[in-house]
Amino acid sequence: MMRRKVYGVISGGPDAGNLLASIAPEITPVKRALDYFRRRLRRKRSGALMDVITRHLLEDIPWCMLFVDDILLVDKIREGVEGKFEKSPYVSWKKVPKEVREMWFREFEKEFCWLPQHNDKIRKNFEKRGSTRMRDMFTDVRKVGKRPLWIGEEIWAELNAAWGSEEYTRRRDQNRQNRASDVGGLGSALHTGGSVPHTEHKRRLKASLGREPTPVELHSRTHKRQEDQQWIDERARKAHEEYTRIRETHAASGEGSSGGSVEYSEYRMWSQAVGGMQHGKVYGLGAQAQAYEGMTSSTASSFASSSHESLQAQQIIALQAELEQVRKSQVDWQAQLQAQIQAQLQAQVQTSTEQHNQLLDEMRKMKEQLSGKDVAPPEEESTESE
């Protein structure tokens, strides 16, 4: 049984198989995840680590979030179902009580981690994949006709009774008729994808093309015979012809991919050609329609993010210019202040020097006056002595 933990990012839809192909799954404790990414990114700085990772893997995904692809997700769901399926006969996912599905999801949470704001998307995908996986598991069990070890004997008896009931038989026959029904007078829907899910076909196409495959490329891969490249049925051929007509009309009217990414523009035309989404799926794309639908919000988010970054860049440039002007004004003011201080000092020195010289002149004059009085001869004393 597969027991792996993957730390990475989540795409806008249910397909993130490219992530699993890009990074190794054998990362166990969370504390080792960043060390692993640093080694993969050749010692990039940790501050830009997650941004580098998301740019390297997928262009249109929010950063720092775990996504578990179809293979891992259904594997863990199977572990939960097999480990907790011994006391009650749940013939389908809808019959499983809410509290039991909640318990299975809590077990799933122990194996993986993600940001809280993405919990609803993860839970929705868990419910969807859980329903599909449980149905496939029981289909395999009924085909084999032998009780597996993970189902108790009493439960096995109850399940067989439920599968043989009139209501279950009626629903099974109705579903079989629906799958084989004549769609639009073009016969039953067929494909050449085999048991490989569209997720894997899309992943293989991306590996061979070196880019994300368009919806029509995915449809061609799963609806053409490999030996002669002919369409598997009339519906597939008609759908491709209608898509080609719509695409040529858009090209003639000058409508490009301005409304979003190339893949999403192609998806809109393909969806229009096949009648849109029905029961959560678009003909020829399987569950991958959800991934293409997610490109709308991703493109809008990318545009908003780009516009926000552009506005921030302009604000930064304006602030830098303002800061430079303030710095220049400060330098000029400092120069003026220094010149004023220098002039004042020179004036004070000159004034002090003049006052000092004036004081010296006055003292010299006083000294000369005093010296002249002391030198004069006493005439009266000379007369008396005679």
mmCIF file of C-alpha atoms in Angstrom:
data_model
loop_
_atom_site.group_PDB
_atom_site.id
_atom_site.type_symbol
_atom_site.label_atom_id
_atom_site.label_comp_id
_atom_site.label_asym_id
_atom_site.label_seq_id
_atom_site.Cartn_x
_atom_site.Cartn_y
_atom_site.Cartn_z
ATOM 1 C CA MET A 1 0.000 0.000 0.000
ATOM 2 C CA MET A 2 1.287 3.425 -0.922
ATOM 3 C CA ARG A 3 2.188 5.618 2.071
ATOM 4 C CA ARG A 4 3.714 8.824 0.789
ATOM 5 C CA LYS A 5 3.631 12.477 1.652
ATOM 6 C CA VAL A 6 4.113 15.217 -0.913
ATOM 7 C CA TYR A 7 4.638 18.868 -0.108
ATOM 8 C CA GLY A 8 4.143 21.387 -2.889
ATOM 9 C CA VAL A 9 1.434 23.465 -4.509
ATOM 10 C CA ILE A 10 -2.129 23.151 -5.721
ATOM 11 C CA SER A 11 -3.555 23.891 -9.143
ATOM 12 C CA GLY A 12 -6.892 25.538 -9.835
ATOM 13 C CA GLY A 13 -8.504 22.212 -10.788
ATOM 14 C CA PRO A 14 -8.305 18.543 -9.930
ATOM 15 C CA ASP A 15 -5.245 17.850 -12.033
ATOM 16 C CA ALA A 16 -1.819 18.430 -10.545
ATOM 17 C CA GLY A 17 -0.047 15.369 -11.843
ATOM 18 C CA ASN A 18 2.707 17.535 -13.279
ATOM 19 C CA LEU A 19 3.739 18.372 -9.729
ATOM 20 C CA LEU A 20 4.197 14.721 -8.872
ATOM 21 C CA ALA A 21 6.320 14.236 -11.990
ATOM 22 C CA SER A 22 8.498 17.226 -11.097
ATOM 23 C CA ILE A 23 9.340 16.548 -7.467
ATOM 24 C CA ALA A 24 10.128 13.330 -5.655
ATOM 25 C CA PRO A 25 7.327 11.939 -3.469
ATOM 26 C CA GLU A 26 9.536 10.479 -0.777
ATOM 27 C CA ILE A 27 9.473 13.546 1.499
ATOM 28 C CA THR A 28 8.208 12.544 4.913
ATOM 29 C CA PRO A 29 8.554 15.099 7.728
ATOM 30 C CA VAL A 30 7.533 18.678 7.028
ATOM 31 C CA LYS A 31 10.764 20.033 8.477
ATOM 32 C CA ARG A 32 12.744 18.254 5.748
ATOM 33 C CA ALA A 33 10.644 19.583 2.886
ATOM 34 C CA LEU A 34 12.351 22.974 2.620
ATOM 35 C CA ASP A 35 15.772 21.339 2.804
ATOM 36 C CA TYR A 36 14.779 19.113 -0.094
ATOM 37 C CA PHE A 37 13.531 22.054 -2.154
ATOM 38 C CA ARG A 38 16.734 23.971 -1.473
ATOM 39 C CA ARG A 39 18.769 21.079 -2.833
ATOM 40 C CA ARG A 40 16.516 20.837 -5.884
ATOM 41 C CA LEU A 41 16.830 24.552 -6.544
ATOM 42 C CA ARG A 42 20.626 24.591 -6.152
ATOM 43 C CA ARG A 43 20.750 26.558 -2.906
ATOM 44 C CA LYS A 44 18.280 29.314 -3.767
ATOM 45 C CA ARG A 45 17.646 31.811 -0.985
ATOM 46 C CA SER A 46 14.829 30.691 1.295
ATOM 47 C CA GLY A 47 13.034 34.039 1.050
ATOM 48 C CA ALA A 48 12.240 33.448 -2.616
ATOM 49 C CA LEU A 49 12.082 29.677 -2.321
ATOM 50 C CA MET A 50 8.377 29.069 -2.776
ATOM 51 C CA ASP A 51 8.091 31.615 -5.597
ATOM 52 C CA VAL A 52 10.878 29.858 -7.457
ATOM 53 C CA ILE A 53 9.202 26.500 -6.917
ATOM 54 C CA THR A 54 5.846 27.614 -8.276
ATOM 55 C CA ARG A 55 7.388 29.314 -11.306
ATOM 56 C CA HIS A 56 9.378 26.157 -12.005
ATOM 57 C CA LEU A 57 6.373 23.835 -11.826
ATOM 58 C CA LEU A 58 3.204 25.569 -12.970
ATOM 59 C CA GLU A 59 2.640 29.154 -14.037
ATOM 60 C CA ASP A 60 -0.939 29.584 -12.834
ATOM 61 C CA ILE A 61 -0.992 28.285 -9.303
ATOM 62 C CA PRO A 62 -1.090 29.921 -5.891
ATOM 63 C CA TRP A 63 2.041 29.275 -3.837
ATOM 64 C CA CYS A 64 2.717 27.276 -0.694
ATOM 65 C CA MET A 65 -0.040 24.692 -0.762
ATOM 66 C CA LEU A 66 -0.231 20.930 -0.885
ATOM 67 C CA PHE A 67 -2.007 19.161 -3.703
ATOM 68 C CA VAL A 68 -2.467 15.431 -3.867
ATOM 69 C CA ASP A 69 -2.972 14.191 -7.417
ATOM 70 C CA ASP A 70 -5.552 11.611 -8.425
ATOM 71 C CA ILE A 71 -3.275 8.610 -7.892
ATOM 72 C CA LEU A 72 -2.249 9.533 -4.361
ATOM 73 C CA LEU A 73 -5.675 10.829 -3.425
ATOM 74 C CA VAL A 74 -7.592 7.717 -4.387
ATOM 75 C CA ASP A 75 -4.879 5.544 -2.857
ATOM 76 C CA LYS A 76 -5.313 7.220 0.513
ATOM 77 C CA ILE A 77 -9.099 7.059 0.162
ATOM 78 C CA ARG A 78 -8.838 3.353 -0.534
ATOM 79 C CA GLU A 79 -6.673 2.910 2.560
ATOM 80 C CA GLY A 80 -9.333 4.722 4.582
ATOM 81 C CA VAL A 81 -12.199 2.712 3.122
ATOM 82 C CA GLU A 82 -10.453 -0.624 3.510
ATOM 83 C CA GLY A 83 -9.290 0.192 7.024
ATOM 84 C CA LYS A 84 -12.710 1.320 8.287
ATOM 85 C CA PHE A 85 -15.036 -1.015 6.389
ATOM 86 C CA GLU A 86 -15.803 -3.861 8.717
ATOM 87 C CA LYS A 87 -18.922 -2.852 10.631
ATOM 88 C CA SER A 88 -21.432 -1.379 8.163
ATOM 89 C CA PRO A 89 -22.460 -2.244 4.573
ATOM 90 C CA TYR A 90 -22.014 0.993 2.623
ATOM 91 C CA VAL A 91 -23.054 0.126 -0.932
ATOM 92 C CA SER A 92 -22.142 3.595 -2.255
ATOM 93 C CA TRP A 93 -20.448 6.805 -1.165
ATOM 94 C CA LYS A 94 -23.800 8.519 -0.609
ATOM 95 C CA LYS A 95 -24.810 5.765 1.783
ATOM 96 C CA VAL A 96 -21.763 6.389 3.954
ATOM 97 C CA PRO A 97 -22.869 8.485 6.968
ATOM 98 C CA LYS A 98 -21.532 12.009 7.116
ATOM 99 C CA GLU A 99 -19.685 11.365 10.363
ATOM 100 C CA VAL A 100 -17.916 8.366 8.802
ATOM 101 C CA ARG A 101 -16.809 10.377 5.760
ATOM 102 C CA GLU A 102 -15.659 13.057 8.176
ATOM 103 C CA MET A 103 -13.618 10.440 10.028
ATOM 104 C CA TRP A 104 -12.046 9.274 6.741
ATOM 105 C CA PHE A 105 -11.178 12.866 5.863
ATOM 106 C CA ARG A 106 -9.530 13.360 9.276
ATOM 107 C CA GLU A 107 -7.444 10.263 8.581
ATOM 108 C CA PHE A 108 -6.541 11.794 5.229
ATOM 109 C CA GLU A 109 -5.496 15.021 6.971
ATOM 110 C CA LYS A 110 -2.983 13.074 9.031
ATOM 111 C CA GLU A 111 -1.119 12.150 5.847
ATOM 112 C CA PHE A 112 -1.078 15.547 4.121
ATOM 113 C CA CYS A 113 -1.141 19.251 4.975
ATOM 114 C CA TRP A 114 -2.393 22.402 3.242
ATOM 115 C CA LEU A 115 -3.288 26.010 3.953
ATOM 116 C CA PRO A 116 -6.603 26.477 5.826
ATOM 117 C CA GLN A 117 -8.137 28.696 3.134
ATOM 118 C CA HIS A 118 -7.925 25.824 0.647
ATOM 119 C CA ASN A 119 -9.675 23.305 2.882
ATOM 120 C CA ASP A 120 -13.000 23.527 1.000
ATOM 121 C CA LYS A 121 -11.373 22.739 -2.349
ATOM 122 C CA ILE A 122 -9.467 19.814 -0.912
ATOM 123 C CA ARG A 123 -12.600 18.462 0.787
ATOM 124 C CA LYS A 124 -14.642 18.800 -2.409
ATOM 125 C CA ASN A 125 -12.021 16.903 -4.364
ATOM 126 C CA PHE A 126 -11.840 14.292 -1.610
ATOM 127 C CA GLU A 127 -15.594 13.685 -1.798
ATOM 128 C CA LYS A 128 -15.544 13.496 -5.583
ATOM 129 C CA ARG A 129 -12.590 11.131 -5.806
ATOM 130 C CA GLY A 130 -13.887 9.114 -2.871
ATOM 131 C CA SER A 131 -17.192 8.469 -4.615
ATOM 132 C CA THR A 132 -15.472 7.416 -7.830
ATOM 133 C CA ARG A 133 -12.914 5.264 -6.070
ATOM 134 C CA MET A 134 -15.483 3.484 -3.917
ATOM 135 C CA ARG A 135 -17.613 2.711 -6.965
ATOM 136 C CA ASP A 136 -14.599 1.332 -8.836
ATOM 137 C CA MET A 137 -13.558 -0.763 -5.833
ATOM 138 C CA PHE A 138 -16.971 -2.394 -5.562
ATOM 139 C CA THR A 139 -17.107 -2.947 -9.316
ATOM 140 C CA ASP A 140 -13.831 -4.866 -9.106
ATOM 141 C CA VAL A 141 -15.075 -6.814 -6.084
ATOM 142 C CA ARG A 142 -18.329 -7.819 -7.815
ATOM 143 C CA LYS A 143 -16.458 -8.917 -10.940
ATOM 144 C CA VAL A 144 -14.156 -11.147 -8.912
ATOM 145 C CA GLY A 145 -17.052 -12.461 -6.843
ATOM 146 C CA LYS A 146 -14.817 -13.228 -3.882
ATOM 147 C CA ARG A 147 -14.822 -11.525 -0.500
ATOM 148 C CA PRO A 148 -11.710 -9.375 -0.009
ATOM 149 C CA LEU A 149 -9.909 -9.429 3.315
ATOM 150 C CA TRP A 150 -10.938 -5.896 4.201
ATOM 151 C CA ILE A 151 -14.661 -6.798 4.224
ATOM 152 C CA GLY A 152 -15.997 -8.931 7.058
ATOM 153 C CA GLU A 153 -18.132 -12.000 6.356
ATOM 154 C CA GLU A 154 -21.345 -10.495 7.749
ATOM 155 C CA ILE A 155 -20.846 -7.269 5.804
ATOM 156 C CA TRP A 156 -20.077 -9.281 2.671
ATOM 157 C CA ALA A 157 -23.387 -11.090 2.985
ATOM 158 C CA GLU A 158 -25.264 -7.818 3.462
ATOM 159 C CA LEU A 159 -23.514 -6.235 0.480
ATOM 160 C CA ASN A 160 -24.411 -9.138 -1.773
ATOM 161 C CA ALA A 161 -28.001 -8.875 -0.623
ATOM 162 C CA ALA A 162 -28.011 -5.155 -1.428
ATOM 163 C CA TRP A 163 -26.392 -5.694 -4.847
ATOM 164 C CA GLY A 164 -29.003 -8.305 -5.676
ATOM 165 C CA SER A 165 -31.959 -6.174 -4.628
ATOM 166 C CA GLU A 166 -34.526 -5.029 -7.157
ATOM 167 C CA GLU A 167 -33.770 -1.336 -6.574
ATOM 168 C CA TYR A 168 -30.026 -1.775 -7.056
ATOM 169 C CA THR A 169 -30.531 -3.880 -10.193
ATOM 170 C CA ARG A 170 -32.875 -1.278 -11.643
ATOM 171 C CA ARG A 171 -30.409 1.554 -11.054
ATOM 172 C CA ARG A 172 -27.526 -0.476 -12.447
ATOM 173 C CA ASP A 173 -29.458 -1.282 -15.627
ATOM 174 C CA GLN A 174 -30.515 2.339 -15.985
ATOM 175 C CA ASN A 175 -26.936 3.535 -15.663
ATOM 176 C CA ARG A 176 -25.835 0.962 -18.224
ATOM 177 C CA GLN A 177 -28.480 2.231 -20.633
ATOM 178 C CA ASN A 178 -27.430 5.816 -20.021
ATOM 179 C CA ARG A 179 -23.824 5.013 -20.856
ATOM 180 C CA ALA A 180 -24.876 3.222 -24.029
ATOM 181 C CA SER A 181 -27.545 5.749 -25.011
ATOM 182 C CA ASP A 182 -27.711 7.418 -28.396
ATOM 183 C CA VAL A 183 -26.382 10.946 -27.848
ATOM 184 C CA GLY A 184 -27.869 13.388 -30.329
ATOM 185 C CA GLY A 185 -28.479 10.653 -32.855
ATOM 186 C CA LEU A 186 -24.751 9.943 -33.071
ATOM 187 C CA GLY A 187 -24.663 6.678 -31.210
ATOM 188 C CA SER A 188 -23.246 5.847 -27.789
ATOM 189 C CA ALA A 189 -20.215 7.721 -26.485
ATOM 190 C CA LEU A 190 -16.970 5.810 -26.965
ATOM 191 C CA HIS A 191 -13.324 6.579 -26.300
ATOM 192 C CA THR A 192 -9.904 5.031 -26.788
ATOM 193 C CA GLY A 193 -8.436 6.075 -23.451
ATOM 194 C CA GLY A 194 -8.898 2.693 -21.852
ATOM 195 C CA SER A 195 -8.667 2.579 -18.071
ATOM 196 C CA VAL A 196 -6.144 5.434 -17.997
ATOM 197 C CA PRO A 197 -7.783 8.577 -16.526
ATOM 198 C CA HIS A 198 -7.793 11.855 -18.428
ATOM 199 C CA THR A 199 -5.435 13.178 -15.774
ATOM 200 C CA GLU A 200 -2.748 10.760 -16.903
ATOM 201 C CA HIS A 201 -3.448 11.325 -20.613
ATOM 202 C CA LYS A 202 -3.061 15.051 -20.080
ATOM 203 C CA ARG A 203 0.176 14.532 -18.168
ATOM 204 C CA ARG A 204 1.598 12.365 -20.949
ATOM 205 C CA LEU A 205 0.567 14.885 -23.582
ATOM 206 C CA LYS A 206 2.297 17.683 -21.713
ATOM 207 C CA ALA A 207 5.467 15.606 -21.492
ATOM 208 C CA SER A 208 5.472 14.948 -25.242
ATOM 209 C CA LEU A 209 4.411 18.456 -26.321
ATOM 210 C CA GLY A 210 6.497 20.375 -23.814
ATOM 211 C CA ARG A 211 3.484 22.544 -22.885
ATOM 212 C CA GLU A 212 -0.045 22.306 -21.558
ATOM 213 C CA PRO A 213 -2.246 20.448 -24.080
ATOM 214 C CA THR A 214 -5.349 22.156 -25.412
ATOM 215 C CA PRO A 215 -8.772 20.548 -24.891
ATOM 216 C CA VAL A 216 -9.014 19.483 -28.533
ATOM 217 C CA GLU A 217 -5.608 17.791 -28.296
ATOM 218 C CA LEU A 218 -6.750 15.901 -25.214
ATOM 219 C CA HIS A 219 -9.959 14.876 -26.972
ATOM 220 C CA SER A 220 -8.067 13.690 -30.056
ATOM 221 C CA ARG A 221 -5.762 11.554 -27.932
ATOM 222 C CA THR A 222 -8.653 9.784 -26.223
ATOM 223 C CA HIS A 223 -11.029 9.502 -29.215
ATOM 224 C CA LYS A 224 -8.819 8.450 -32.127
ATOM 225 C CA ARG A 225 -7.668 4.953 -32.946
ATOM 226 C CA GLN A 226 -3.911 4.617 -32.678
ATOM 227 C CA GLU A 227 -3.584 2.336 -35.690
ATOM 228 C CA ASP A 228 -5.209 4.626 -38.296
ATOM 229 C CA GLN A 229 -5.862 7.904 -36.411
ATOM 230 C CA GLN A 230 -9.566 7.692 -37.290
ATOM 231 C CA TRP A 231 -12.272 8.925 -34.940
ATOM 232 C CA ILE A 232 -13.701 6.248 -32.667
ATOM 233 C CA ASP A 233 -17.301 7.268 -33.383
ATOM 234 C CA GLU A 234 -19.449 9.774 -35.199
ATOM 235 C CA ARG A 235 -19.922 11.940 -32.130
ATOM 236 C CA ALA A 236 -16.178 12.498 -31.767
ATOM 237 C CA ARG A 237 -15.871 13.454 -35.434
ATOM 238 C CA LYS A 238 -18.851 15.822 -35.309
ATOM 239 C CA ALA A 239 -17.557 17.473 -32.149
ATOM 240 C CA HIS A 240 -14.172 18.131 -33.750
ATOM 241 C CA GLU A 241 -15.800 19.526 -36.898
ATOM 242 C CA GLU A 242 -17.997 21.871 -34.867
ATOM 243 C CA TYR A 243 -14.998 23.015 -32.838
ATOM 244 C CA THR A 244 -13.059 23.708 -36.056
ATOM 245 C CA ARG A 245 -15.965 25.755 -37.420
ATOM 246 C CA ILE A 246 -16.246 27.831 -34.233
ATOM 247 C CA ARG A 247 -12.493 28.377 -34.129
ATOM 248 C CA GLU A 248 -12.422 29.592 -37.736
ATOM 249 C CA THR A 249 -15.331 31.941 -36.993
ATOM 250 C CA HIS A 250 -13.473 33.397 -34.014
ATOM 251 C CA ALA A 251 -10.305 33.798 -36.079
ATOM 252 C CA ALA A 252 -12.213 35.565 -38.879
ATOM 253 C CA SER A 253 -13.846 37.975 -36.430
ATOM 254 C CA GLY A 254 -10.483 38.771 -34.839
ATOM 255 C CA GLU A 255 -11.325 37.256 -31.476
ATOM 256 C CA GLY A 256 -8.144 35.904 -29.985
ATOM 257 C CA SER A 257 -7.207 34.723 -26.549
ATOM 258 C CA SER A 258 -7.490 38.163 -24.992
ATOM 259 C CA GLY A 259 -10.032 36.839 -22.508
ATOM 260 C CA GLY A 260 -7.498 34.624 -20.781
ATOM 261 C CA SER A 261 -4.881 31.992 -21.430
ATOM 262 C CA VAL A 262 -4.662 30.141 -24.736
ATOM 263 C CA GLU A 263 -5.809 26.919 -23.082
ATOM 264 C CA TYR A 264 -8.854 28.593 -21.583
ATOM 265 C CA SER A 265 -9.822 30.258 -24.876
ATOM 266 C CA GLU A 266 -9.551 26.863 -26.571
ATOM 267 C CA TYR A 267 -11.631 25.366 -23.787
ATOM 268 C CA ARG A 268 -14.408 27.923 -24.243
ATOM 269 C CA MET A 269 -14.648 27.113 -27.948
ATOM 270 C CA TRP A 270 -14.561 23.372 -27.299
ATOM 271 C CA SER A 271 -17.216 23.647 -24.585
ATOM 272 C CA GLN A 272 -19.419 25.613 -26.964
ATOM 273 C CA ALA A 273 -18.930 22.988 -29.667
ATOM 274 C CA VAL A 274 -20.018 20.062 -27.464
ATOM 275 C CA GLY A 275 -22.874 21.737 -25.615
ATOM 276 C CA GLY A 276 -21.156 22.897 -22.450
ATOM 277 C CA MET A 277 -20.739 21.177 -19.116
ATOM 278 C CA GLN A 278 -23.180 18.437 -18.169
ATOM 279 C CA HIS A 279 -23.170 16.681 -14.799
ATOM 280 C CA GLY A 280 -19.870 18.340 -13.944
ATOM 281 C CA LYS A 281 -18.135 17.145 -17.113
ATOM 282 C CA VAL A 282 -17.517 18.338 -20.653
ATOM 283 C CA TYR A 283 -17.581 15.765 -23.435
ATOM 284 C CA GLY A 284 -14.104 14.640 -24.436
ATOM 285 C CA LEU A 285 -12.375 16.069 -21.361
ATOM 286 C CA GLY A 286 -13.658 14.015 -18.456
ATOM 287 C CA ALA A 287 -13.012 15.690 -15.110
ATOM 288 C CA GLN A 288 -10.305 17.842 -16.710
ATOM 289 C CA ALA A 289 -12.991 20.376 -17.599
ATOM 290 C CA GLN A 290 -12.759 21.514 -13.970
ATOM 291 C CA ALA A 291 -9.078 22.306 -14.477
ATOM 292 C CA TYR A 292 -9.768 24.377 -17.595
ATOM 293 C CA GLU A 293 -12.647 26.126 -15.825
ATOM 294 C CA GLY A 294 -10.222 27.064 -13.062
ATOM 295 C CA MET A 295 -8.094 28.980 -15.544
ATOM 296 C CA THR A 296 -10.618 31.841 -15.492
ATOM 297 C CA SER A 297 -9.989 32.766 -11.893
ATOM 298 C CA SER A 298 -6.289 32.004 -12.282
ATOM 299 C CA THR A 299 -6.005 34.348 -15.261
ATOM 300 C CA ALA A 300 -7.963 37.057 -13.467
ATOM 301 C CA SER A 301 -5.832 36.611 -10.377
ATOM 302 C CA SER A 302 -2.670 36.753 -12.455
ATOM 303 C CA PHE A 303 -3.849 39.936 -14.188
ATOM 304 C CA ALA A 304 -4.858 41.526 -10.892
ATOM 305 C CA SER A 305 -1.566 40.499 -9.360
ATOM 306 C CA SER A 306 0.348 41.873 -12.348
ATOM 307 C CA SER A 307 -1.580 45.163 -12.204
ATOM 308 C CA HIS A 308 -0.984 45.404 -8.468
ATOM 309 C CA GLU A 309 2.720 44.744 -8.928
ATOM 310 C CA SER A 310 2.876 47.371 -11.693
ATOM 311 C CA LEU A 311 1.155 49.919 -9.444
ATOM 312 C CA GLN A 312 3.509 49.066 -6.612
ATOM 313 C CA ALA A 313 6.491 49.498 -8.934
ATOM 314 C CA GLN A 314 5.235 52.942 -9.984
ATOM 315 C CA GLN A 315 4.714 53.928 -6.366
ATOM 316 C CA ILE A 316 8.191 52.737 -5.476
ATOM 317 C CA ILE A 317 9.700 54.750 -8.344
ATOM 318 C CA ALA A 318 7.780 57.850 -7.235
ATOM 319 C CA LEU A 319 8.880 57.384 -3.630
ATOM 320 C CA GLN A 320 12.469 56.881 -4.725
ATOM 321 C CA ALA A 321 12.333 60.102 -6.764
ATOM 322 C CA GLU A 322 10.806 61.947 -3.817
ATOM 323 C CA LEU A 323 13.435 60.530 -1.495
ATOM 324 C CA GLU A 324 16.178 61.575 -3.888
ATOM 325 C CA GLN A 325 14.731 65.099 -4.009
ATOM 326 C CA VAL A 326 14.610 65.244 -0.209
ATOM 327 C CA ARG A 327 18.166 63.982 -0.024
ATOM 328 C CA LYS A 328 19.322 66.604 -2.521
ATOM 329 C CA SER A 329 17.480 69.355 -0.634
ATOM 330 C CA GLN A 330 19.062 68.173 2.589
ATOM 331 C CA VAL A 331 22.520 68.277 1.039
ATOM 332 C CA ASP A 332 21.893 71.810 -0.276
ATOM 333 C CA TRP A 333 20.552 72.939 3.091
ATOM 334 C CA GLN A 334 23.570 71.470 4.885
ATOM 335 C CA ALA A 335 25.902 73.271 2.477
ATOM 336 C CA GLN A 336 24.097 76.574 3.024
ATOM 337 C CA LEU A 337 24.108 76.108 6.787
ATOM 338 C CA GLN A 338 27.801 75.283 6.764
ATOM 339 C CA ALA A 339 28.523 78.383 4.657
ATOM 340 C CA GLN A 340 26.505 80.564 7.024
ATOM 341 C CA ILE A 341 28.285 79.145 10.065
ATOM 342 C CA GLN A 342 31.650 79.676 8.384
ATOM 343 C CA ALA A 343 30.757 83.274 7.530
ATOM 344 C CA GLN A 344 29.576 83.943 11.075
ATOM 345 C CA LEU A 345 32.751 82.458 12.518
ATOM 346 C CA GLN A 346 34.902 84.562 10.220
ATOM 347 C CA ALA A 347 32.928 87.678 11.163
ATOM 348 C CA GLN A 348 33.283 86.887 14.851
ATOM 349 C CA VAL A 349 37.014 86.280 14.478
ATOM 350 C CA GLN A 350 37.450 89.527 12.570
ATOM 351 C CA THR A 351 35.436 91.462 15.148
ATOM 352 C CA SER A 352 37.413 89.908 17.995
ATOM 353 C CA THR A 353 40.688 90.709 16.237
ATOM 354 C CA GLU A 354 39.688 94.337 15.689
ATOM 355 C CA GLN A 355 38.592 94.725 19.318
ATOM 356 C CA HIS A 356 41.832 93.144 20.486
ATOM 357 C CA ASN A 357 43.946 95.477 18.326
ATOM 358 C CA GLN A 358 41.982 98.500 19.505
ATOM 359 C CA LEU A 359 42.545 97.519 23.112
ATOM 360 C CA LEU A 360 46.271 97.124 22.478
ATOM 361 C CA ASP A 361 46.433 100.603 20.907
ATOM 362 C CA GLU A 362 44.720 102.179 23.898
ATOM 363 C CA MET A 363 47.038 100.418 26.333
ATOM 364 C CA ARG A 364 50.079 101.543 24.350
ATOM 365 C CA LYS A 365 48.936 105.174 24.409
ATOM 366 C CA MET A 366 48.327 105.062 28.147
ATOM 367 C CA LYS A 367 51.770 103.611 28.672
ATOM 368 C CA GLU A 368 53.393 106.329 26.588
ATOM 369 C CA GLN A 369 51.605 109.025 28.531
ATOM 370 C CA LEU A 370 52.711 107.563 31.824
ATOM 371 C CA SER A 371 56.304 107.180 30.644
ATOM 372 C CA GLY A 372 56.500 110.884 29.568
ATOM 373 C CA LYS A 373 55.556 112.210 33.000
ATOM 374 C CA ASP A 374 58.188 110.168 34.822
ATOM 375 C CA VAL A 375 61.128 111.388 32.634
ATOM 376 C CA ALA A 376 60.604 115.298 33.126
ATOM 377 C CA PRO A 377 63.640 117.026 35.341
ATOM 378 C CA PRO A 378 62.891 118.715 38.735
ATOM 379 C CA GLU A 379 64.058 122.497 38.163
ATOM 380 C CA GLU A 380 63.182 123.904 41.677
ATOM 381 C CA GLU A 381 65.532 121.593 43.560
ATOM 382 C CA SER A 382 68.559 122.803 41.497
ATOM 383 C CA THR A 383 67.972 126.514 42.463
ATOM 384 C CA GLU A 384 67.824 125.933 46.198
ATOM 385 C CA SER A 385 71.103 124.036 46.270
ATOM 386 C CA GLU A 386 72.976 127.027 44.849
#
